[in-house]
PDB file of C-alpha atoms and ligand atoms in Angstrom:
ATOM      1  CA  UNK A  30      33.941  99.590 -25.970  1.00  0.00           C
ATOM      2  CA  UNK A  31      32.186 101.223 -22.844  1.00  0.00           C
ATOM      3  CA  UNK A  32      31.045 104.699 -22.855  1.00  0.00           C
ATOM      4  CA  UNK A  33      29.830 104.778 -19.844  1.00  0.00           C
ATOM      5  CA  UNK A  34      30.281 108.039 -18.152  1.00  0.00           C
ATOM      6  CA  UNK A  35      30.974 109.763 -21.860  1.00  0.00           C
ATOM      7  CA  UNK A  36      28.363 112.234 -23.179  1.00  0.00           C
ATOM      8  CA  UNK A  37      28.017 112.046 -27.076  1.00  0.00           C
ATOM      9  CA  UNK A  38      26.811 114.126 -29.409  1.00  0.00           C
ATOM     10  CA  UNK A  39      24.780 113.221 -32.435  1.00  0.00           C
ATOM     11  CA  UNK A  40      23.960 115.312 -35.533  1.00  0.00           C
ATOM     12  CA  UNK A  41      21.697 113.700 -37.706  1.00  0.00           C
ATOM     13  CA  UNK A  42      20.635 111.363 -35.153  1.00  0.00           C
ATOM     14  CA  UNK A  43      16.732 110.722 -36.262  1.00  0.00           C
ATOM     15  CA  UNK A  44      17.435 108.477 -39.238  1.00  0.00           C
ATOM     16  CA  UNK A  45      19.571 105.949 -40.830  1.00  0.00           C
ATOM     17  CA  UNK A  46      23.429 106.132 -39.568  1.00  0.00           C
ATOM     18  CA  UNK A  47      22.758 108.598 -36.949  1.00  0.00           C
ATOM     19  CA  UNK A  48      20.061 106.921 -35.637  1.00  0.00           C
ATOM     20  CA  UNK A  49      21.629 103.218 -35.625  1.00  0.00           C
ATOM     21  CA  UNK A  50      24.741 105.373 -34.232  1.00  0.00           C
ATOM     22  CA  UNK A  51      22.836 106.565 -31.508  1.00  0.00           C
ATOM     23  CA  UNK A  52      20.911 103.109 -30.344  1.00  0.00           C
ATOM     24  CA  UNK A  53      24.393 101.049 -30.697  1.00  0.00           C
ATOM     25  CA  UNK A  54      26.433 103.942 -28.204  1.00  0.00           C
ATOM     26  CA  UNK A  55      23.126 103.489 -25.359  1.00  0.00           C
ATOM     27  CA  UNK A  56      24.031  99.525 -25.663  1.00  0.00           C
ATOM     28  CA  UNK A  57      27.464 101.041 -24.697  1.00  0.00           C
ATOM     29  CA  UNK A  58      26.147 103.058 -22.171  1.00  0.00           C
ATOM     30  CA  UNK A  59      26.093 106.451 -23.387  1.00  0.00           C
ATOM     31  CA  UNK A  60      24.711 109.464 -22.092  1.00  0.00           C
ATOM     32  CA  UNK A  61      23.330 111.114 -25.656  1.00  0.00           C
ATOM     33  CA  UNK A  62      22.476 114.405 -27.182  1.00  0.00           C
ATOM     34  CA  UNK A  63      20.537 113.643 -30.570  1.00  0.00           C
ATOM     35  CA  UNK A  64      20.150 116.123 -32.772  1.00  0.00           C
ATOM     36  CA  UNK A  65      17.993 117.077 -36.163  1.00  0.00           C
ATOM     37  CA  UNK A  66      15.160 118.661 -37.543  1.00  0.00           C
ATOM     38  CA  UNK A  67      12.287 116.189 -37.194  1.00  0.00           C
ATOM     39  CA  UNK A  68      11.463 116.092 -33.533  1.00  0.00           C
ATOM     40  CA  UNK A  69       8.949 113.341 -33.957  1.00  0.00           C
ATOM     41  CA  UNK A  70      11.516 110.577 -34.899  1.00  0.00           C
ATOM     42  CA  UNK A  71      14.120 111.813 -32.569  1.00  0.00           C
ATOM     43  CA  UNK A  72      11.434 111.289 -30.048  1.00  0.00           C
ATOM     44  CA  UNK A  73      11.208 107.758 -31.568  1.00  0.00           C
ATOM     45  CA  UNK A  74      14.915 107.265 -31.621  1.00  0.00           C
ATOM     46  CA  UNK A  75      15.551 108.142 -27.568  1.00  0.00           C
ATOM     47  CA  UNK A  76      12.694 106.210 -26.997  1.00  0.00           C
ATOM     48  CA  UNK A  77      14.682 103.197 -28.258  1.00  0.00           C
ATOM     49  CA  UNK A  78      17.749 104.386 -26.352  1.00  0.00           C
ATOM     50  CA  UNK A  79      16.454 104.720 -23.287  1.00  0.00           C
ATOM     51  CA  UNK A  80      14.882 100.970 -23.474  1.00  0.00           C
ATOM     52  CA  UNK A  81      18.337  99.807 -24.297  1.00  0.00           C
ATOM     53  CA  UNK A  82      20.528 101.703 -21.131  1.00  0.00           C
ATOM     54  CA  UNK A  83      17.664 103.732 -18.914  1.00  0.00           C
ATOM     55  CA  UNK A  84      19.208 106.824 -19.603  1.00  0.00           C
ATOM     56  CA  UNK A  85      16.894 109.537 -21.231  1.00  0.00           C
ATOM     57  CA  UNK A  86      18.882 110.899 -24.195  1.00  0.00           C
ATOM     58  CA  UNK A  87      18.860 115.009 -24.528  1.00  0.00           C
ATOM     59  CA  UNK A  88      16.755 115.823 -27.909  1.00  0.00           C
ATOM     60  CA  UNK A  89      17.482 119.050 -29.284  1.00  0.00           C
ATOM     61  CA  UNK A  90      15.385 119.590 -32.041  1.00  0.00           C
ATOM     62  CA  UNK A  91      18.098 121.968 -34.335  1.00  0.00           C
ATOM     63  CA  UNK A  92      18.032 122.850 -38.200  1.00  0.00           C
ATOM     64  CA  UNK A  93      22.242 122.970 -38.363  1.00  0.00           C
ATOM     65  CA  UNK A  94      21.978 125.592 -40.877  1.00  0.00           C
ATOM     66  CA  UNK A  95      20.897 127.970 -38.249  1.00  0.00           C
ATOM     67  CA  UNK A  96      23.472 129.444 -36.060  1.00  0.00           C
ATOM     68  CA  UNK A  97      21.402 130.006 -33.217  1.00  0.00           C
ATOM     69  CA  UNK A  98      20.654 126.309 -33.392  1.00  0.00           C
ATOM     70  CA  UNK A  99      23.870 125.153 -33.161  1.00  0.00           C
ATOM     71  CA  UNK A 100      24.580 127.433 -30.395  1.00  0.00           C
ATOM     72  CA  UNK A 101      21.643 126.112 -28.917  1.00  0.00           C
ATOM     73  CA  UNK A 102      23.188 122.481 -29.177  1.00  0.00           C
ATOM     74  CA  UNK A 103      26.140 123.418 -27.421  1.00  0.00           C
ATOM     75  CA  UNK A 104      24.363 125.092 -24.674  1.00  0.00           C
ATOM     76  CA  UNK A 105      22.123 122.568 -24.093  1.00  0.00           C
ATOM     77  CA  UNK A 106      24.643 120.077 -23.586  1.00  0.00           C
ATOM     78  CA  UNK A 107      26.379 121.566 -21.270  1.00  0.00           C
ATOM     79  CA  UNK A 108      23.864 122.849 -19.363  1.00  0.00           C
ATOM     80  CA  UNK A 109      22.022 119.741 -18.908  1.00  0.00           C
ATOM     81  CA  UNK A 110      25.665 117.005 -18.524  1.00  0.00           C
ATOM     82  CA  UNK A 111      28.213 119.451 -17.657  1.00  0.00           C
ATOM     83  CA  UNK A 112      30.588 118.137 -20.767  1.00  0.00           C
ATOM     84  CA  UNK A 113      30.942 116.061 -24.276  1.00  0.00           C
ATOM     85  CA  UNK A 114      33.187 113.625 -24.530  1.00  0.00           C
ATOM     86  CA  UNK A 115      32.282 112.599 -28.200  1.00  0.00           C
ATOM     87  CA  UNK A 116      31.129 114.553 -31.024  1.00  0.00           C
ATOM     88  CA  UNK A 117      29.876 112.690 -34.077  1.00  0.00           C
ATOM     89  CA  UNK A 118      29.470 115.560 -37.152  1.00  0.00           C
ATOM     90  CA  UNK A 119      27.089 113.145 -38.722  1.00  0.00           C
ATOM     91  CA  UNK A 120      23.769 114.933 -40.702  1.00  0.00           C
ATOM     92  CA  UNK A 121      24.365 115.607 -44.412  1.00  0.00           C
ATOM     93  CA  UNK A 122      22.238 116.240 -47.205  1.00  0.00           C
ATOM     94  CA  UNK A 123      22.785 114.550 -50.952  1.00  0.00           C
ATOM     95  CA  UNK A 124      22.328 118.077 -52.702  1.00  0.00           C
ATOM     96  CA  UNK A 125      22.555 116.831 -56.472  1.00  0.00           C
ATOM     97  CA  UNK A 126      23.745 119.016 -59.531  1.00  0.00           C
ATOM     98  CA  UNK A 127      26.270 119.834 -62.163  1.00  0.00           C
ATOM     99  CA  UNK A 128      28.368 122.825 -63.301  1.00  0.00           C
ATOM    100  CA  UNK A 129      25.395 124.969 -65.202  1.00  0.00           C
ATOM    101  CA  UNK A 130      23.214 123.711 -62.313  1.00  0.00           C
ATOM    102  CA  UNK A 131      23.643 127.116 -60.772  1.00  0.00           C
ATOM    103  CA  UNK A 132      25.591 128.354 -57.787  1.00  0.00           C
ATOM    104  CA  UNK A 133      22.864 127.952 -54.750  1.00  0.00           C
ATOM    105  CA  UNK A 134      22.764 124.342 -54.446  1.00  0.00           C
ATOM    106  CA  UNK A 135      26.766 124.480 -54.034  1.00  0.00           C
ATOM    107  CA  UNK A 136      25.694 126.905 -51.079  1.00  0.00           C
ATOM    108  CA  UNK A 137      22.985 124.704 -49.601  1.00  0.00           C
ATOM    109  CA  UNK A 138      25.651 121.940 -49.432  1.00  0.00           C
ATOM    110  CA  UNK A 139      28.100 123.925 -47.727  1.00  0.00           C
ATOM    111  CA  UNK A 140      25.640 125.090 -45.352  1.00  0.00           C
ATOM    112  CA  UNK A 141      24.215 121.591 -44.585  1.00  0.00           C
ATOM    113  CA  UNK A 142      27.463 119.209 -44.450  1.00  0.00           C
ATOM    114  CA  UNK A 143      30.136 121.677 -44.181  1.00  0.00           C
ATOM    115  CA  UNK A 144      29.349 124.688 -42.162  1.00  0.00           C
ATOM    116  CA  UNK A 145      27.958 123.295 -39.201  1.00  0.00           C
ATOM    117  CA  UNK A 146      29.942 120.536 -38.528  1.00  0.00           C
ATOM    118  CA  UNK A 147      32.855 123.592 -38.795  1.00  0.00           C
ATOM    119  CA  UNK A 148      30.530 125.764 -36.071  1.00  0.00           C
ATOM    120  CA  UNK A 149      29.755 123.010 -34.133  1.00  0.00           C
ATOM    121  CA  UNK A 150      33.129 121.295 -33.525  1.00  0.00           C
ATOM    122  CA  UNK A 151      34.388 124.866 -33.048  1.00  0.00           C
ATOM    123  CA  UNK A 152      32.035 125.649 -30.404  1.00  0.00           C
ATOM    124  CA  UNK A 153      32.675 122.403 -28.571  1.00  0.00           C
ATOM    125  CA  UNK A 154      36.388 122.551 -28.437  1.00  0.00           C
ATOM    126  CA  UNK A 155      36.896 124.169 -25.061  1.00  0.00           C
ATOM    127  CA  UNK A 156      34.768 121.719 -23.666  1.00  0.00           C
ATOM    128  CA  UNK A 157      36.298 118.601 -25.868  1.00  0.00           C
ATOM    129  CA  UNK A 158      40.320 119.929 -24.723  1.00  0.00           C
ATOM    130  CA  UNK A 159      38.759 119.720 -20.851  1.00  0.00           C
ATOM    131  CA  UNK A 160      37.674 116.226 -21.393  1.00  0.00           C
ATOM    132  CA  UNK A 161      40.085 115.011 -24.005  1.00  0.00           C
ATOM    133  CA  UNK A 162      37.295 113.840 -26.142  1.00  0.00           C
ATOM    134  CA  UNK A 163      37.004 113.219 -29.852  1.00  0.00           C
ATOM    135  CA  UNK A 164      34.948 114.450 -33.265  1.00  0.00           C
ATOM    136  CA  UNK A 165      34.031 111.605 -35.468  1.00  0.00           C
ATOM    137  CA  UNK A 166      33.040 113.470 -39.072  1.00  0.00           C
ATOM    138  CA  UNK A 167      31.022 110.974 -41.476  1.00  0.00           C
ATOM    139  CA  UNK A 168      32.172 112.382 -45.147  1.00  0.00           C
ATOM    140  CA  UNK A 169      31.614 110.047 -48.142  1.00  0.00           C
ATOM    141  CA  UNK A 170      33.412 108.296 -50.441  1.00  0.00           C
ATOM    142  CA  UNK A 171      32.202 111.127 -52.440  1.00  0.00           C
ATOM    143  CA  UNK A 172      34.554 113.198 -51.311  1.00  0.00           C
ATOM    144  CA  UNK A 173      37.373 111.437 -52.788  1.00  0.00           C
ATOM    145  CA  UNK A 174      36.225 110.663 -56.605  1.00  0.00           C
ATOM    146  CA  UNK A 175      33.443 111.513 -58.021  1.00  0.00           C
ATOM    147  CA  UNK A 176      30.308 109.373 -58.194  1.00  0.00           C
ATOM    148  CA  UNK A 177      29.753 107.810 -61.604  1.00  0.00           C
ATOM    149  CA  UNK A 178      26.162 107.721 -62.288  1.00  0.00           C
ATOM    150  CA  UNK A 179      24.863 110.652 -60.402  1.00  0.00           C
ATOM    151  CA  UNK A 180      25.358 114.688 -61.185  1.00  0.00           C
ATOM    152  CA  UNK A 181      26.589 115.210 -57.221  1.00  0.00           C
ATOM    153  CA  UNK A 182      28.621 118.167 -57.629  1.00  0.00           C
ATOM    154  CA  UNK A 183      27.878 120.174 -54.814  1.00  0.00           C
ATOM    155  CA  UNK A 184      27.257 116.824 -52.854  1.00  0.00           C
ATOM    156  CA  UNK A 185      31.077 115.882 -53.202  1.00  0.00           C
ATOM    157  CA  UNK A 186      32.531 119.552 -52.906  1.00  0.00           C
ATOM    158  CA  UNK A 187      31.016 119.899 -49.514  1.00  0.00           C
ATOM    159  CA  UNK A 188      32.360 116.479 -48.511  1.00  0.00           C
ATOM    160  CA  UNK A 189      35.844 117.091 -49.937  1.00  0.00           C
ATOM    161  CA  UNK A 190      36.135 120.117 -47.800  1.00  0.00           C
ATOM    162  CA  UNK A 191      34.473 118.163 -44.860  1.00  0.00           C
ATOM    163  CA  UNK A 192      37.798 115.821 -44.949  1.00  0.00           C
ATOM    164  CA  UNK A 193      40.358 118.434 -45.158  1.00  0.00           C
ATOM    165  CA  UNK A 194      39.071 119.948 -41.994  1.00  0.00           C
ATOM    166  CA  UNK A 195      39.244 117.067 -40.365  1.00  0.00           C
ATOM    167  CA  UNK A 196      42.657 116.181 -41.371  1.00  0.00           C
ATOM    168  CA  UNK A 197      43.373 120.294 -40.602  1.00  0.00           C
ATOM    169  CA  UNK A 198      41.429 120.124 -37.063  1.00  0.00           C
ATOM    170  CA  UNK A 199      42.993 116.755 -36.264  1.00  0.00           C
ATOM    171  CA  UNK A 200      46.476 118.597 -36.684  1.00  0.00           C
ATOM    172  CA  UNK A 201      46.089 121.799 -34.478  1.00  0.00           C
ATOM    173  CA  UNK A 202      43.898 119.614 -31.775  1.00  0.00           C
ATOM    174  CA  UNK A 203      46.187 116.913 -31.495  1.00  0.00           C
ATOM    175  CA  UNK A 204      48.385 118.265 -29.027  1.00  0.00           C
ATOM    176  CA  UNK A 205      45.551 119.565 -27.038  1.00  0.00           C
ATOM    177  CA  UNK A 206      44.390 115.817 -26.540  1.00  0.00           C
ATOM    178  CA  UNK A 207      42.019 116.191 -29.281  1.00  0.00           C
ATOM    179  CA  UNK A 208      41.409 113.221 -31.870  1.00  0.00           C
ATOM    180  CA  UNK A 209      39.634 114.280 -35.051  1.00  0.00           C
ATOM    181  CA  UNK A 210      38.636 111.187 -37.646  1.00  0.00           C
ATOM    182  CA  UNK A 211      36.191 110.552 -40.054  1.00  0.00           C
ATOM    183  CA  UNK A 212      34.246 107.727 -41.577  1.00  0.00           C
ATOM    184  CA  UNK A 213      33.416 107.937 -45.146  1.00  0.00           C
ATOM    185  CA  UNK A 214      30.589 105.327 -46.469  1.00  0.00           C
ATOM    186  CA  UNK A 215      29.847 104.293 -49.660  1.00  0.00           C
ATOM    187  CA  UNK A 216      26.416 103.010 -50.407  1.00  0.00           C
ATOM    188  CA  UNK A 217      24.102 102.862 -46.985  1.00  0.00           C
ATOM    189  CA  UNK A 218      20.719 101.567 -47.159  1.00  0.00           C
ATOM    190  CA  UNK A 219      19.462 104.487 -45.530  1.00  0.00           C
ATOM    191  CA  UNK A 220      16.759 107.244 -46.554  1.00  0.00           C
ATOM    192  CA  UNK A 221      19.606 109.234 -48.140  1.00  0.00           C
ATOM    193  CA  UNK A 222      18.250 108.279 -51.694  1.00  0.00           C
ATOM    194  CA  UNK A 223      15.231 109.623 -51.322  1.00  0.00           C
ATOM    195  CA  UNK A 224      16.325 112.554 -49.133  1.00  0.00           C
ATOM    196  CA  UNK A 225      18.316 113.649 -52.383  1.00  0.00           C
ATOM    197  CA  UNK A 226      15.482 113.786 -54.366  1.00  0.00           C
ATOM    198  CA  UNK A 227      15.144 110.420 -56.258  1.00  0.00           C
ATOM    199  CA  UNK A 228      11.739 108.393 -55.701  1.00  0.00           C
ATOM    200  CA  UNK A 229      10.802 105.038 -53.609  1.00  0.00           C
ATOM    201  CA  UNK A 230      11.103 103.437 -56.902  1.00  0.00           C
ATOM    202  CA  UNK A 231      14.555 104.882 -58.138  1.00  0.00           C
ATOM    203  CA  UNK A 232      15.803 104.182 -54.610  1.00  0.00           C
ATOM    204  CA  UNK A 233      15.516 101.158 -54.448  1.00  0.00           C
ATOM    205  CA  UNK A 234      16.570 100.372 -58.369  1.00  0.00           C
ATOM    206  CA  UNK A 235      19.988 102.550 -57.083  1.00  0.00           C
ATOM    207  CA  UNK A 236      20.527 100.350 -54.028  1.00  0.00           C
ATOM    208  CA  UNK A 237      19.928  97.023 -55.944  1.00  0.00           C
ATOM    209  CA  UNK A 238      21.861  98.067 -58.931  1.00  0.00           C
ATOM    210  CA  UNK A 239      25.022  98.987 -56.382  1.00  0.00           C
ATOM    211  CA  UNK A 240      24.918  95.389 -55.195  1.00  0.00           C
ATOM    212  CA  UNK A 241      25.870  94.154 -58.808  1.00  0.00           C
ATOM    213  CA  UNK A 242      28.345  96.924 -58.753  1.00  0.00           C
ATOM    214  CA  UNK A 243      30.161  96.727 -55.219  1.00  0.00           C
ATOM    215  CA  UNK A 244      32.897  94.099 -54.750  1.00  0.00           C
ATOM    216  CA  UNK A 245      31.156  92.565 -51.919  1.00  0.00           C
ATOM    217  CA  UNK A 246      27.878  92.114 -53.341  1.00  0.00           C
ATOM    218  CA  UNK A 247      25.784  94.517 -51.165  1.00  0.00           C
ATOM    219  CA  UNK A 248      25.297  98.215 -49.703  1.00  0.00           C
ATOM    220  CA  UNK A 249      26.446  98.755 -46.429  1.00  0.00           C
ATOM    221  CA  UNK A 250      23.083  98.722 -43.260  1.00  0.00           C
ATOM    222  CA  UNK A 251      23.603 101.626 -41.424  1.00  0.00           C
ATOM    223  CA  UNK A 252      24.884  99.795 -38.647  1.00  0.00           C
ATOM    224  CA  UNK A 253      28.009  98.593 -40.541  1.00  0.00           C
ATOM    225  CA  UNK A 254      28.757 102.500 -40.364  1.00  0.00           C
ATOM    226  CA  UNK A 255      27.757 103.113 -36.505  1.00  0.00           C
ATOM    227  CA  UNK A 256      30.110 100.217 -35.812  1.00  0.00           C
ATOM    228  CA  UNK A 257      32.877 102.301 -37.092  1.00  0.00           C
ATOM    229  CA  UNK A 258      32.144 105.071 -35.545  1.00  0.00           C
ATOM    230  CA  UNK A 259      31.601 103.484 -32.204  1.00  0.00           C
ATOM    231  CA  UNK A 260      35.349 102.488 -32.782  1.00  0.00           C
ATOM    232  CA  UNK A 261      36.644 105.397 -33.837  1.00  0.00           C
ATOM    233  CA  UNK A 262      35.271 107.532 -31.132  1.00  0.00           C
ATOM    234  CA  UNK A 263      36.119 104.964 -28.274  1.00  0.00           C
ATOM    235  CA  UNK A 264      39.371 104.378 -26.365  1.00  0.00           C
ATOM    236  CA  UNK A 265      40.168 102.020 -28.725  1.00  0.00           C
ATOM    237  CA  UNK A 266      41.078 104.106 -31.343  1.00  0.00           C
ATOM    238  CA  UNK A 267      43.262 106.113 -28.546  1.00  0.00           C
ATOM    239  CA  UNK A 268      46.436 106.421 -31.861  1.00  0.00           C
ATOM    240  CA  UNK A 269      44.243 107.404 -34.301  1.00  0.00           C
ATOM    241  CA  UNK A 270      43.503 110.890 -35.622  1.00  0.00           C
ATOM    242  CA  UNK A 271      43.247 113.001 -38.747  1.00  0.00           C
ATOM    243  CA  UNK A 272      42.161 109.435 -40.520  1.00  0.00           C
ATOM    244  CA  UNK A 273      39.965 109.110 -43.583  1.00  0.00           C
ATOM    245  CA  UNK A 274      37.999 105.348 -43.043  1.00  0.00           C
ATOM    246  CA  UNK A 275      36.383 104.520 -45.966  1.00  0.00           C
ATOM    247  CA  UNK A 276      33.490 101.701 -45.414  1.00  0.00           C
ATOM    248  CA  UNK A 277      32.147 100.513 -48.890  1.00  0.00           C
ATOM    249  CA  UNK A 278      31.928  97.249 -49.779  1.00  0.00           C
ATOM    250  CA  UNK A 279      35.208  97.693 -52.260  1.00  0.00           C
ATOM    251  CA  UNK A 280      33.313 100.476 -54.265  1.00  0.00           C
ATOM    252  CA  UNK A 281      36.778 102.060 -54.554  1.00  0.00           C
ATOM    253  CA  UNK A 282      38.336  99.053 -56.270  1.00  0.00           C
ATOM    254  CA  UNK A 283      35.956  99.507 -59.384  1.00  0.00           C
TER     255      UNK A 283
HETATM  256  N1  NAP B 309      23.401 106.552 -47.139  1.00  0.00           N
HETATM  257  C1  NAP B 309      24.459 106.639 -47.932  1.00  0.00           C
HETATM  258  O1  NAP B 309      24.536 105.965 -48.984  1.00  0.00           O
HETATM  259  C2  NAP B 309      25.620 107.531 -47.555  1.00  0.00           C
HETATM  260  C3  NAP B 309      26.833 107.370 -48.241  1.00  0.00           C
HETATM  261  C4  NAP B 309      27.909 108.177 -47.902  1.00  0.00           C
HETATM  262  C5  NAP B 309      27.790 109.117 -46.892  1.00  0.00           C
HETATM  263  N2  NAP B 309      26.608 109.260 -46.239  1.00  0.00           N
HETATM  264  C6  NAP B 309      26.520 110.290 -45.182  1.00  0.00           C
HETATM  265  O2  NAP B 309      26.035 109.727 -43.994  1.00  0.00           O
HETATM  266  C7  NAP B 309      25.428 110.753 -43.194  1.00  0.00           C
HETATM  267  C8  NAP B 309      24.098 110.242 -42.673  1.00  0.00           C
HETATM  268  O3  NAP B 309      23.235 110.046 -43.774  1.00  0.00           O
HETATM  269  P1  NAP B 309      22.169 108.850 -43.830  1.00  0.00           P
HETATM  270  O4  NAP B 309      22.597 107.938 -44.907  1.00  0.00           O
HETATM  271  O5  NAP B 309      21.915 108.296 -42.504  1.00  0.00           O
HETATM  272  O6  NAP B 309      20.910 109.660 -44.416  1.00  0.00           O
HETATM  273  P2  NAP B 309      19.521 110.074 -43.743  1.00  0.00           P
HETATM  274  O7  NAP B 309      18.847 108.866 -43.217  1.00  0.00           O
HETATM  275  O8  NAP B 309      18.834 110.898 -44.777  1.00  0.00           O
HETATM  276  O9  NAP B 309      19.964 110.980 -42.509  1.00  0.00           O
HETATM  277  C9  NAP B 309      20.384 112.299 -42.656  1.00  0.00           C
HETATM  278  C10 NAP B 309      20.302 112.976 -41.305  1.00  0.00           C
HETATM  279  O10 NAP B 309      20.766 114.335 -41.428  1.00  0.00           O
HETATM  280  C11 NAP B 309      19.854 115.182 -40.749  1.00  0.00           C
HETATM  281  N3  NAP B 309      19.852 116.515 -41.338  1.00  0.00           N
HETATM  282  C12 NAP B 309      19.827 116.857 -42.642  1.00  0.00           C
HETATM  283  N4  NAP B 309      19.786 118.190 -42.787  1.00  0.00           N
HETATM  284  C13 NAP B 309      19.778 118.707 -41.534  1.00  0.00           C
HETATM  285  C14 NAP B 309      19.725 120.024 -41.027  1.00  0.00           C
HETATM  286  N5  NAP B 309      19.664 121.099 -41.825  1.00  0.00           N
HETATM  287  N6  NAP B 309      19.714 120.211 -39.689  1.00  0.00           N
HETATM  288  C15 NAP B 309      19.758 119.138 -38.850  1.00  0.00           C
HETATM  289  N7  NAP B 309      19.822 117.859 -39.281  1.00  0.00           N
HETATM  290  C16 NAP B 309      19.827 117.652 -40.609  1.00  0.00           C
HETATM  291  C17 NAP B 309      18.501 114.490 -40.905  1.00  0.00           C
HETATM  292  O11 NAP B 309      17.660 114.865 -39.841  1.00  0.00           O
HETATM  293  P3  NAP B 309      16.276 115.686 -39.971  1.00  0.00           P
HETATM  294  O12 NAP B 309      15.656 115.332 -41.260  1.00  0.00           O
HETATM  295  O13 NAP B 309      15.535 115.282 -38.737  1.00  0.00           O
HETATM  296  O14 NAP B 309      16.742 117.105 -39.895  1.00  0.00           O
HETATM  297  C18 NAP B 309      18.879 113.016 -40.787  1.00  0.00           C
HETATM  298  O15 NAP B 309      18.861 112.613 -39.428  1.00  0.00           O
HETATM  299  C19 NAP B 309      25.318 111.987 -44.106  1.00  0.00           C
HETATM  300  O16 NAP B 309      26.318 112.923 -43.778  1.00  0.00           O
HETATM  301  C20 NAP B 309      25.554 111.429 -45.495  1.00  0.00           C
HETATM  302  O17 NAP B 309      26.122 112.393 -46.361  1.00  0.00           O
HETATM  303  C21 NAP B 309      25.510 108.490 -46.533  1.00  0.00           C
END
């Protein structure tokens, strides 16, 4: 997998997946746009990207729940390489809840890991049909049961939807050159836990008690994920679109 010569785009880039995303496509080579809220640790990411390849990533510090951000992101991008070859839809928020929860949170996950990877991709597609590039959308297992232990209502709405586009964009792209796919983890040691709400203390009780639960024994390192993606996105994958790739240590089986 060489990606030299291909700009990609990550969302979500300054922690866990997108971060382990973005240092594993500079080993490949990549020219990188990282994107997220926290400018400090994207700082910290490209750092770590530009050790690995000598090419200074593009940060664009964006909150994707602005529209003038994500216009900004496209912009950007194309002002500073001229193209995108690669779009990875990867920031998402675990917005917890249940049915008498209220209505907003089911709007803050829409907004968060629904509506901008919707925005983005569509912004990006005249420049993704010139290049015959790819979107790689990382959903959930989430989004095709519901989790057991955990009120995640709006969490696995959002993600649900998230799929269907892809399967929908993968459709009406594909004969523009267009590959749509997604990759949807289960478990990732990543700061997802916490980012949803729960504590040091009941993160790390969740990710040991999934080990007993999963198949295989353990939660997925955020690298198993990039690794897919990497695939996915690269010439490799050059028949696959519209495909749901669930990484999760046999969660599904149980
Ligand atoms: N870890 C898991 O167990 C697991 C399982 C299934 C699916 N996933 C999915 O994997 C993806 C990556 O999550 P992760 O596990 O790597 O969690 P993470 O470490 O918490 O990373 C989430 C990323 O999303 C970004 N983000 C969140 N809201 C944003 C916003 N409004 N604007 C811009 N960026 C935003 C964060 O950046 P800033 O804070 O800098 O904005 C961060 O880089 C998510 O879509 C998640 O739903 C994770």
């Amino acid at each position: 997998m060489d990606f030299c010569d291909k700009v990609v785009v990550i969302t979500g880039a300054s922690s866990g997946i997108g971060a382990a995303a973005a240092l594993m496509y500079a080993k490949q080579s990549a020219t990188l746009v990282l994107v997220g809220r926290n400018e400090a640790a994207l700082r910290n990411v490209a750092q770590d990207c530009e050790a690995a390849n000598k090419k200074k990533p593009l940060i664009v510090p964006a909150d994707l729940t602005i529209d003038d951000h994500v216009n900004k992101i496209v912009a950007k991008t194309i002002e500073t390489f001229g193209k995108i070859d690669v779009l990875v839809n990867n920031a998402g928020v675990g917005y917890r809840g249940g049915i008498t929860d209220g209505i907003e949170l089911y709007d803050k996950a829409m907004a968060t890991n629904m509506r901008p990877a919707y925005l983005l991709t569509s912004l990006f597609t005249p420049h993704l049909i010139k290049t015959k590039g790819n979107v790689v959308n990382v959903s959930s297992v989430a989004a095709l049961r519901p989790i057991k232990d955990i009120e995640f209502l709006p969490y696995c709405i959002s993600k649900a939807a998230l799929d269907m586009f892809t399967k929908c964009s993968a459709l009406e792209l594909s004969r523009k050159g267009v590959r749509v796919n997604s990759v949807n983890p289960g478990g990732t040691k990543t700061p997802f836990v916490e980012a949803a709400g729960f504590s040091k203390d009941q993160a790390s009780q969740i990710h040991e008690g999934r080990k007993d639960i999963y198949p295989l024994g353990k939660v997925a390192q955020s690298e198993d994920v990039a690794d897919l993606i990497l695939y996915l996105s690269s010439d490799r994958a050059r028949s696959i679109t519209g495909s749901i790739y669930v990484i999760d240590n046999g969660e599904m089986l149980v």
